[in-house]
Amino acid sequence: MDGTETAQFGALAVVGLLVLFYGGTFLISTRIGKKDENADGYMTGGNNIGFGISAASMTATWIWASSMYASATSGYTYGISGPIHYGFWGALMILFIYPFGKRIRAVAPRAHTLAEVMFARHGRSSQLMLAGSNIVGSLISLMSNFIAGGVLISLLSPFTFTQGVFAVAAGVLLYTLWSGFRASVLTDFVQVVAMLGAVAVIVPFIFFAADFPAAFESGAHHLTAQQGNFFSSDAFMQQGAPYIAAVLAYAIGNQTIAQRLFAVKESLIKPTFITATVGYGAMVIGVGMLGVLALYLGFEPTGGDLNNLIPEMAAEYLPPVLLALFFIMIVGALSSTADSDLAALSSIVMTDVYGQNMTGKEKANPKTMLLIGRLTMVVATAAAVAFASLQLSILDLLVFVGALWGALVFPVLASFYWEKVTNKAFTTSVLVALAVFLPVRFSWIPVDGVFGVVVDVLSVAGVGVVLGLMAFGFFGLKPAKVIGVVAVVASAPFAIGSLHEYATLCGSLVAYSVSTLVCWAMSARRDERFDFAVIAERTGDFDDAAGASAAEADGVGAEPGSGPPHPPGDSDGGREPAETAK
């Protein structure tokens, strides 16, 4: 088929659906009474959120409209293995968070942001570097979700793309503004249940409406040899491998994930992230298969814009009732992540800009912090709406931000385990990695000849770093070293000489390897050792009353932010993660 005539809702129908969804989420958020509001609750919900809400919120945050659109784009571009590479590796990265998360919570039990912990661990430059990267990342995420909403509304209604962006932005801001993070996690539960139910109905319906499985036989000629091969090297090198590296960086560097890590009860970290792993993988791979179906059908999205693919497939094959359900599903997916981005941005500005740098933790006024958090949400929404007009590629944005964060992964993780890492080593390693990443990623310098070999060697080292870090979380330092070395030796003969041809993958791997090598080289010979117990003392609640009541409830003691009775000290600063997590 060459294009499609979208089945449109009337203006009143779309307004009704938006009012139904956003009005319902707003009413849910009003359950959080004004008397319960404080700065710490606004940012982390009191560090005591239970399993059901936490697992649903983690799933909803990782599943966003961009995930659905990008997974379908991957299927349409790379064939049958595209959604697997997108959804499986993304799900696996959620799983990899929890062993590191247990260590992070043990070291900083009542922190609000990772950047706040870096301030306690290193100092201001490391804190602002991590906070700044998260501000950029969350704004890009917010923008991409508004783009998804604008595309959806413009295709299925008489409203324009710009009007759709404004409607989604206003709806998300409506229910998130007052109660911040707690409004986000409370509405996430309802949103994720609705999304999972909708996918279970909508995806099979579209498949059978499009004459599945006959379409996979009659439309096979639309695929190239690589698209029809489940073990496609193009799919792995262009999508799978870059995404493995990118989502590991998302998992470690993203404040929306860290916020949920600090919010959930410490004993529930493992089941929360395992549940989110399964939920994310099932939903995103399922929706991504619609892109594969479109490829077999010869479906051409309007204007060749792959952001239009999912909405137009739904409009082509769904009856009005299911199309309305699809509309709610996409709006729910983008809203659940957009509200998380707003909550993350407000926490960063409240904690890292105002609470730590403008006033100092002891002098910070919680009421002023709340005002600053709400103003941050308004400003961030306005900025994201403005940037959304650019209508950039969602998949490219996701991979770029993930690769950018790759420069931070090793310095951040090493700061929680290795007592020798310094502020200078952290800052220098990240800056040098970014300086190498940008010209490689955007081909500012020709990669032929000697420079190409250098890029290949650094990329191979990056393969060892990525796989080593994955192994480190679950098995400890010695197995991680073995796996990292084996990965380098095994990949070198195939990669050196050709890997530089894949700019997206090389950029990400180079960011990992350079930051790791520089950070290690600057830290290894130091004799001074950091006392990790200091982190729990330097981070904690801004509301004294809230901190005292939470500490009493946890049986820790009355002093706000005092942390666990026996925080890990100097002697176990270098323990393997398998030991420190116990």
XYZ file of C-alpha atoms in Angstrom:
582
model
C 0.000 0.000 0.000
C 1.236 3.488 -0.785
C 0.076 5.622 2.125
C -3.169 5.387 4.011
C -6.199 7.480 4.730
C -6.298 7.863 8.479
C -9.584 7.237 10.218
C -10.124 10.440 12.156
C -12.037 11.140 15.305
C -14.084 14.295 15.467
C -12.800 17.190 17.520
C -15.309 16.536 20.309
C -14.345 12.857 20.483
C -10.642 13.639 20.859
C -11.290 16.335 23.450
C -13.500 13.866 25.309
C -10.796 11.181 25.324
C -8.179 13.660 26.535
C -10.477 14.979 29.250
C -11.292 11.404 30.276
C -7.647 10.421 30.561
C -6.111 13.566 32.018
C -9.136 14.372 34.128
C -9.011 10.866 35.591
C -5.294 11.058 36.343
C -5.780 14.485 37.901
C -8.502 13.132 40.196
C -6.193 10.272 41.206
C -3.415 12.737 42.008
C -5.763 14.766 44.232
C -5.729 11.830 46.662
C -2.405 13.251 47.788
C -3.681 15.901 50.183
C -2.072 19.279 50.702
C -1.310 18.368 54.314
C 0.979 15.561 53.129
C 3.137 17.764 50.926
C 6.803 18.353 51.693
C 9.977 18.682 49.687
C 11.208 15.118 50.285
C 7.839 13.581 49.471
C 7.700 15.698 46.314
C 11.016 14.185 45.187
C 11.113 10.579 46.465
C 7.780 9.781 48.149
C 9.411 9.188 51.531
C 11.734 6.341 50.366
C 9.040 3.867 51.371
C 6.913 3.036 48.300
C 5.617 -0.538 48.100
C 6.074 -3.250 45.490
C 2.935 -2.853 43.351
C 3.202 0.891 42.849
C 6.984 0.764 42.403
C 6.966 -2.056 39.843
C 4.161 -0.413 37.878
C 5.909 2.953 37.968
C 9.242 1.503 36.839
C 7.496 -0.335 33.997
C 5.476 2.707 32.940
C 8.511 4.981 33.058
C 10.626 2.658 30.887
C 7.679 2.085 28.520
C 7.032 5.378 26.819
C 5.475 6.336 23.540
C 8.962 6.719 22.122
C 9.693 3.098 23.053
C 6.664 1.950 21.095
C 7.378 4.160 18.094
C 11.095 3.361 18.097
C 10.530 -0.385 18.460
C 8.158 -0.326 15.487
C 10.670 1.778 13.544
C 13.323 -0.815 14.308
C 11.070 -3.596 13.041
C 10.230 -1.666 9.889
C 13.878 -0.791 9.232
C 15.718 -3.968 10.224
C 13.092 -6.680 9.829
C 12.022 -9.505 12.090
C 14.876 -9.187 14.584
C 14.546 -5.397 14.994
C 11.951 -5.363 17.812
C 13.803 -8.177 19.580
C 17.010 -6.156 19.589
C 15.129 -3.109 20.835
C 12.837 -4.686 23.426
C 14.953 -7.550 24.758
C 18.077 -5.514 25.431
C 16.039 -2.692 26.889
C 14.341 -5.131 29.251
C 17.643 -6.706 30.188
C 19.037 -3.330 31.175
C 16.234 -2.890 33.720
C 17.335 -6.186 35.207
C 20.940 -4.988 35.403
C 19.924 -1.987 37.511
C 18.983 -3.863 40.646
C 22.387 -5.224 41.828
C 23.925 -1.777 41.397
C 20.804 -0.243 42.913
C 21.171 -2.262 46.086
C 24.703 -0.952 46.530
C 23.636 2.632 45.821
C 20.828 2.479 48.386
C 23.139 0.893 50.969
C 25.602 3.749 50.567
C 23.029 6.570 50.248
C 19.736 5.333 51.776
C 17.891 8.670 51.752
C 19.344 10.531 48.762
C 17.186 12.262 46.165
C 19.399 12.277 43.063
C 22.547 10.524 41.886
C 24.123 13.932 41.398
C 23.510 14.665 45.088
C 25.441 11.499 45.944
C 28.272 12.552 43.612
C 28.443 15.861 45.506
C 28.848 13.944 48.773
C 31.345 11.547 47.184
C 33.440 13.959 45.129
C 32.361 17.575 45.019
C 30.607 20.180 42.933
C 32.016 19.568 39.444
C 31.059 15.878 39.386
C 27.627 16.726 40.773
C 26.914 19.430 38.191
C 28.232 17.250 35.364
C 25.810 14.445 36.214
C 22.966 16.882 36.937
C 23.585 18.748 33.682
C 23.564 15.567 31.598
C 20.274 14.568 33.188
C 18.708 17.947 32.501
C 19.630 17.593 28.827
C 18.497 13.957 28.723
C 15.165 14.591 30.448
C 14.397 17.566 28.203
C 15.090 15.429 25.123
C 12.909 12.649 26.569
C 10.136 15.124 27.366
C 10.382 16.588 23.878
C 10.220 13.180 22.185
C 7.097 12.246 24.145
C 5.418 15.501 23.179
C 6.381 14.790 19.558
C 4.725 11.367 19.831
C 1.575 12.954 21.271
C 1.472 15.658 18.622
C 1.857 13.118 15.810
C -0.877 10.902 17.266
C -3.408 13.708 17.672
C -2.659 15.275 14.282
C -3.145 11.952 12.478
C -6.320 10.858 14.255
C -8.133 14.178 14.636
C -8.754 17.549 12.966
C -6.209 19.152 15.297
C -2.708 20.100 14.135
C 0.588 18.709 15.399
C 1.241 21.863 17.412
C -2.197 21.766 19.007
C -1.633 18.130 19.913
C 1.705 18.931 21.555
C 0.111 21.695 23.629
C -2.773 19.434 24.686
C -0.470 16.644 25.892
C 1.905 19.059 27.628
C -0.922 20.791 29.463
C -2.498 17.480 30.492
C 0.730 16.063 31.939
C 1.532 19.286 33.752
C -1.998 19.432 35.190
C -1.724 16.304 37.334
C 2.029 16.354 38.011
C 2.506 19.967 39.104
C 1.089 19.826 42.599
C 2.390 16.539 44.034
C 5.410 15.858 41.834
C 6.908 12.390 42.058
C 4.091 10.967 44.183
C 1.531 12.008 41.564
C 3.724 10.365 38.929
C 3.977 6.971 40.651
C 0.347 6.956 41.760
C -0.972 7.513 38.236
C 1.644 5.158 36.722
C -0.100 2.162 38.271
C -3.383 2.885 36.480
C -1.589 3.826 33.263
C 0.503 0.664 33.047
C -2.459 -1.619 33.696
C -4.363 0.142 30.916
C -1.372 -0.033 28.550
C -0.719 -3.737 29.078
C -4.395 -4.547 28.626
C -4.598 -2.469 25.460
C -1.530 -4.107 23.910
C -2.916 -7.576 24.658
C -6.010 -6.704 22.618
C -4.806 -4.272 19.948
C -1.669 -5.976 18.591
C -3.338 -9.365 17.887
C -6.362 -7.590 16.365
C -4.214 -5.623 13.894
C -2.311 -8.760 12.938
C -5.442 -10.712 12.094
C -7.131 -7.709 10.455
C -4.087 -7.477 8.158
C -4.563 -11.160 7.151
C -1.889 -12.730 9.352
C -0.217 -15.181 8.735
C -0.887 -15.074 4.988
C 0.610 -11.555 4.802
C 3.965 -12.945 5.933
C 3.989 -15.272 2.945
C 2.643 -12.961 0.269
C 4.680 -9.954 1.418
C 8.069 -11.612 1.835
C 9.289 -9.975 -1.387
C 9.186 -6.567 0.330
C 12.113 -7.592 2.562
C 15.803 -7.522 1.773
C 17.953 -10.525 2.629
C 19.117 -8.839 5.836
C 15.565 -7.875 6.879
C 14.370 -11.429 6.405
C 17.226 -12.933 8.423
C 16.548 -13.270 12.161
C 20.316 -13.236 12.781
C 20.859 -10.190 10.602
C 24.283 -8.603 11.084
C 22.865 -5.238 9.988
C 20.183 -5.393 12.660
C 22.712 -6.289 15.339
C 25.389 -3.766 14.374
C 23.015 -0.881 13.617
C 20.383 -1.482 16.298
C 21.166 -4.264 18.763
C 24.756 -3.489 19.723
C 24.331 0.312 19.975
C 21.221 -0.188 22.062
C 22.954 -2.601 24.454
C 25.487 0.113 25.191
C 22.961 2.939 25.192
C 20.435 1.453 27.577
C 23.105 0.442 30.090
C 24.012 4.114 30.191
C 20.320 5.019 30.571
C 20.017 2.601 33.463
C 22.936 4.091 35.378
C 22.753 7.758 34.452
C 19.028 8.483 34.180
C 17.458 10.394 37.082
C 13.948 9.032 36.377
C 15.275 5.543 37.176
C 17.403 6.705 40.098
C 14.379 8.478 41.557
C 12.430 5.226 41.672
C 15.444 3.451 43.079
C 15.559 5.918 45.975
C 11.774 5.809 46.424
C 11.079 2.059 46.664
C 11.502 0.213 49.954
C 15.072 -1.030 50.010
C 13.991 -4.652 50.540
C 11.832 -4.526 47.386
C 14.448 -3.363 44.887
C 15.035 -6.807 43.338
C 11.381 -7.903 42.781
C 10.469 -4.419 41.544
C 13.066 -4.374 38.779
C 12.553 -8.023 37.785
C 8.814 -7.407 37.359
C 9.480 -4.270 35.325
C 11.878 -6.253 33.116
C 9.178 -8.731 32.114
C 6.481 -6.089 31.644
C 8.646 -3.869 29.472
C 9.940 -6.656 27.254
C 6.514 -8.159 26.555
C 4.870 -4.863 25.703
C 7.586 -3.204 23.634
C 8.433 -6.287 21.566
C 4.721 -6.824 20.933
C 4.160 -3.298 19.644
C 7.396 -3.423 17.666
C 6.078 -6.379 15.690
C 3.585 -3.981 14.101
C 6.580 -2.439 12.332
C 7.545 -5.863 10.999
C 3.971 -6.394 9.816
C 4.014 -3.016 8.061
C 7.236 -4.032 6.304
C 5.666 -7.243 5.004
C 2.577 -5.338 3.875
C 4.635 -2.769 1.976
C 3.042 -0.087 4.134
C 4.400 3.419 3.500
C 3.959 5.990 6.296
C 2.916 9.457 5.192
C 5.852 11.542 4.020
C 8.206 8.671 4.814
C 8.139 9.780 8.464
C 8.475 6.641 10.574
C 6.994 8.472 13.575
C 3.688 8.155 11.685
C 3.945 4.379 11.308
C 2.159 3.164 14.458
C -0.701 5.717 14.414
C -1.384 5.063 10.727
C -1.318 1.286 11.154
C -3.835 1.630 13.968
C -6.024 3.965 11.928
C -5.958 1.567 8.983
C -6.943 -1.628 10.784
C -8.732 -0.795 14.037
C -12.454 -0.125 14.414
C -13.419 3.105 16.240
C -13.730 1.522 19.689
C -10.301 -0.111 19.560
C -8.838 2.975 17.926
C -10.001 4.956 20.951
C -8.343 2.338 23.182
C -5.165 2.660 21.126
C -5.306 6.430 21.517
C -5.534 6.105 25.300
C -2.704 3.540 25.299
C -0.280 5.859 23.496
C -1.320 8.897 25.531
C -0.841 6.836 28.706
C 2.595 5.640 27.597
C 3.909 9.081 26.743
C 2.337 10.675 29.829
C 3.800 8.125 32.241
C 7.300 8.992 31.065
C 6.706 12.714 30.591
C 5.536 13.076 34.201
C 8.637 11.144 35.292
C 10.843 13.551 33.360
C 9.145 16.525 34.994
C 9.585 14.965 38.438
C 13.251 14.210 37.676
C 13.954 17.727 36.461
C 12.277 19.301 39.483
C 14.288 17.053 41.842
C 17.565 17.987 40.170
C 16.885 21.721 40.397
C 15.494 21.450 43.943
C 18.366 19.327 45.275
C 21.434 19.944 43.147
C 20.925 23.555 42.110
C 19.102 25.103 45.063
C 19.598 22.708 47.975
C 23.285 21.991 47.509
C 24.769 24.907 45.573
C 22.661 28.001 46.232
C 21.980 27.665 49.954
C 23.642 24.515 51.265
C 21.696 21.557 52.644
C 21.391 22.870 56.199
C 19.981 26.249 55.138
C 17.623 25.054 52.396
C 13.983 26.070 52.936
C 11.642 23.148 52.069
C 8.784 25.507 51.140
C 11.041 27.397 48.773
C 12.184 24.080 47.338
C 8.583 23.127 46.558
C 8.023 26.419 44.764
C 11.237 25.966 42.775
C 10.232 22.404 41.865
C 6.878 23.525 40.497
C 8.372 26.431 38.570
C 10.922 24.009 37.085
C 8.103 21.831 35.765
C 6.442 24.802 34.073
C 9.674 26.025 32.477
C 10.679 22.511 31.380
C 7.283 21.927 29.784
C 7.514 25.193 27.858
C 11.044 24.374 26.658
C 10.080 20.850 25.556
C 7.042 22.184 23.659
C 9.299 24.628 21.831
C 11.852 21.935 20.947
C 9.114 19.510 19.861
C 8.415 21.718 16.857
C 11.687 20.413 15.381
C 10.080 16.927 15.001
C 13.409 15.092 15.251
C 13.755 11.314 14.866
C 12.796 9.643 18.149
C 15.010 6.580 17.615
C 18.053 8.725 16.823
C 17.442 10.829 19.936
C 17.252 7.767 22.174
C 20.463 6.221 20.893
C 22.323 9.549 20.964
C 21.442 10.356 24.578
C 22.263 6.817 25.688
C 25.662 6.979 24.007
C 26.303 10.391 25.527
C 25.634 8.979 28.988
C 28.060 6.145 28.267
C 30.871 8.508 29.239
C 29.449 8.627 32.776
C 28.797 4.947 33.463
C 32.178 3.759 34.710
C 33.025 6.894 36.749
C 29.604 6.800 38.430
C 29.701 3.077 39.255
C 33.334 3.166 40.335
C 32.454 5.980 42.729
C 30.151 3.617 44.627
C 32.607 0.700 44.867
C 36.192 1.965 44.559
C 37.458 4.203 47.340
C 40.324 5.605 45.231
C 38.253 7.489 42.614
C 38.612 11.276 42.938
C 36.623 14.263 41.750
C 39.440 15.138 39.336
C 39.480 11.624 37.872
C 35.682 11.641 37.502
C 35.505 15.031 35.797
C 38.534 14.564 33.544
C 37.496 11.101 32.359
C 34.003 12.272 31.384
C 35.246 15.372 29.548
C 37.916 13.442 27.632
C 35.400 10.728 26.717
C 32.956 13.336 25.389
C 35.752 15.015 23.422
C 36.441 11.704 21.652
C 32.803 10.597 21.401
C 31.479 13.616 19.486
C 33.861 13.540 16.479
C 33.521 9.758 16.190
C 29.719 9.785 16.459
C 29.232 12.578 13.918
C 32.212 11.714 11.670
C 33.817 15.112 12.116
C 37.194 13.487 11.449
C 37.732 10.914 8.677
C 38.075 7.463 10.229
C 40.183 5.997 7.457
C 43.748 4.957 8.044
C 45.453 5.231 11.417
C 42.630 7.105 13.125
C 40.185 4.381 12.062
C 42.395 1.723 13.662
C 42.592 3.773 16.869
C 38.806 4.053 16.939
C 38.489 0.310 16.397
C 40.912 -0.474 19.232
C 39.083 1.859 21.625
C 35.756 0.365 20.528
C 36.980 -3.162 21.221
C 38.072 -2.006 24.673
C 34.567 -0.579 25.051
C 33.078 -4.009 24.322
C 35.087 -5.405 27.219
C 33.986 -2.550 29.504
C 30.271 -2.973 28.730
C 30.237 -6.753 29.197
C 32.529 -6.509 32.197
C 30.238 -4.010 33.930
C 27.225 -6.212 33.267
C 28.990 -9.193 34.804
C 30.300 -7.081 37.698
C 26.810 -6.257 38.922
C 25.804 -9.892 39.370
C 28.998 -11.865 39.858
C 31.617 -9.520 41.269
C 34.998 -8.181 40.243
C 36.974 -11.310 39.306
C 34.382 -12.799 36.904
C 33.884 -9.317 35.429
C 37.594 -9.023 34.631
C 37.632 -12.464 33.011
C 34.530 -11.759 30.911
C 35.827 -8.338 29.897
C 39.194 -9.707 28.749
C 37.589 -12.625 26.890
C 35.220 -10.206 25.142
C 38.131 -8.047 23.980
C 40.184 -11.008 22.740
C 37.203 -12.603 20.990
C 35.991 -9.446 19.251
C 39.349 -7.925 18.253
C 40.047 -10.113 15.170
C 36.627 -9.309 13.688
C 36.291 -5.692 14.809
C 39.659 -4.068 14.206
C 39.676 -2.815 10.646
C 35.915 -2.608 10.151
C 34.116 -1.511 13.320
C 34.719 2.196 12.624
C 32.223 1.944 9.759
C 29.401 1.854 12.336
C 29.541 5.396 13.732
C 26.642 5.031 16.191
C 28.050 1.889 17.784
C 31.651 3.128 17.794
C 30.718 6.441 19.371
C 29.043 4.694 22.275
C 31.825 2.142 22.798
C 34.533 4.799 22.614
C 32.725 6.830 25.287
C 32.768 3.792 27.590
C 36.389 2.838 26.977
C 37.948 6.293 27.149
C 36.156 7.281 30.361
C 37.126 3.939 31.936
C 40.793 4.103 30.928
C 41.241 7.716 32.037
C 39.379 7.256 35.319
C 41.356 4.110 36.155
C 44.712 5.645 35.196
C 44.118 8.702 37.374
C 42.898 6.694 40.380
C 44.875 3.446 40.550
C 48.070 4.796 42.146
C 46.382 6.900 44.811
C 46.967 5.928 48.432
C 44.104 7.957 49.937
C 40.877 6.061 50.490
C 37.357 7.441 50.772
C 35.120 6.516 53.720
C 31.764 5.569 52.193
C 30.002 6.119 55.518
C 30.350 9.857 54.886
C 27.830 9.700 52.016
C 24.933 8.686 54.280
C 25.811 11.557 56.608
C 25.977 14.148 53.816
C 22.768 13.140 52.045
C 19.281 12.873 53.496
C 16.005 14.645 54.095
C 15.505 18.376 53.693
C 12.320 18.322 55.824
C 13.447 17.684 59.387
C 10.050 16.481 60.544
C 9.628 14.202 57.561
C 13.121 12.833 58.010
C 12.586 12.137 61.685
C 9.280 10.334 61.193
C 10.659 8.266 58.316
C 13.721 7.308 60.320
C 11.583 6.266 63.278
C 9.337 4.200 61.033
C 12.379 2.417 59.632
C 13.780 1.816 63.101
C 16.913 3.753 62.298
C 16.654 6.542 64.831
C 15.346 10.047 65.118
C 18.123 11.914 63.356
C 17.067 12.894 59.816
C 19.198 11.447 57.066
C 21.272 9.437 59.515
C 21.208 6.444 57.193
C 21.442 2.769 58.145
C 22.869 1.770 61.552
C 26.007 0.302 59.961
C 26.736 2.031 56.656
C 29.515 0.522 54.582
C 32.824 2.021 55.618
C 36.331 2.199 54.326
C 37.036 -1.458 54.813
C 34.375 -2.576 52.354
C 34.585 0.309 49.916
C 36.237 -1.950 47.392
C 34.047 -5.006 47.920
C 32.601 -6.820 45.026
C 28.936 -6.013 44.357
C 27.810 -9.538 45.132
C 29.156 -9.074 48.655
C 28.007 -5.520 49.310
C 24.484 -6.272 48.122
C 24.002 -8.952 50.762
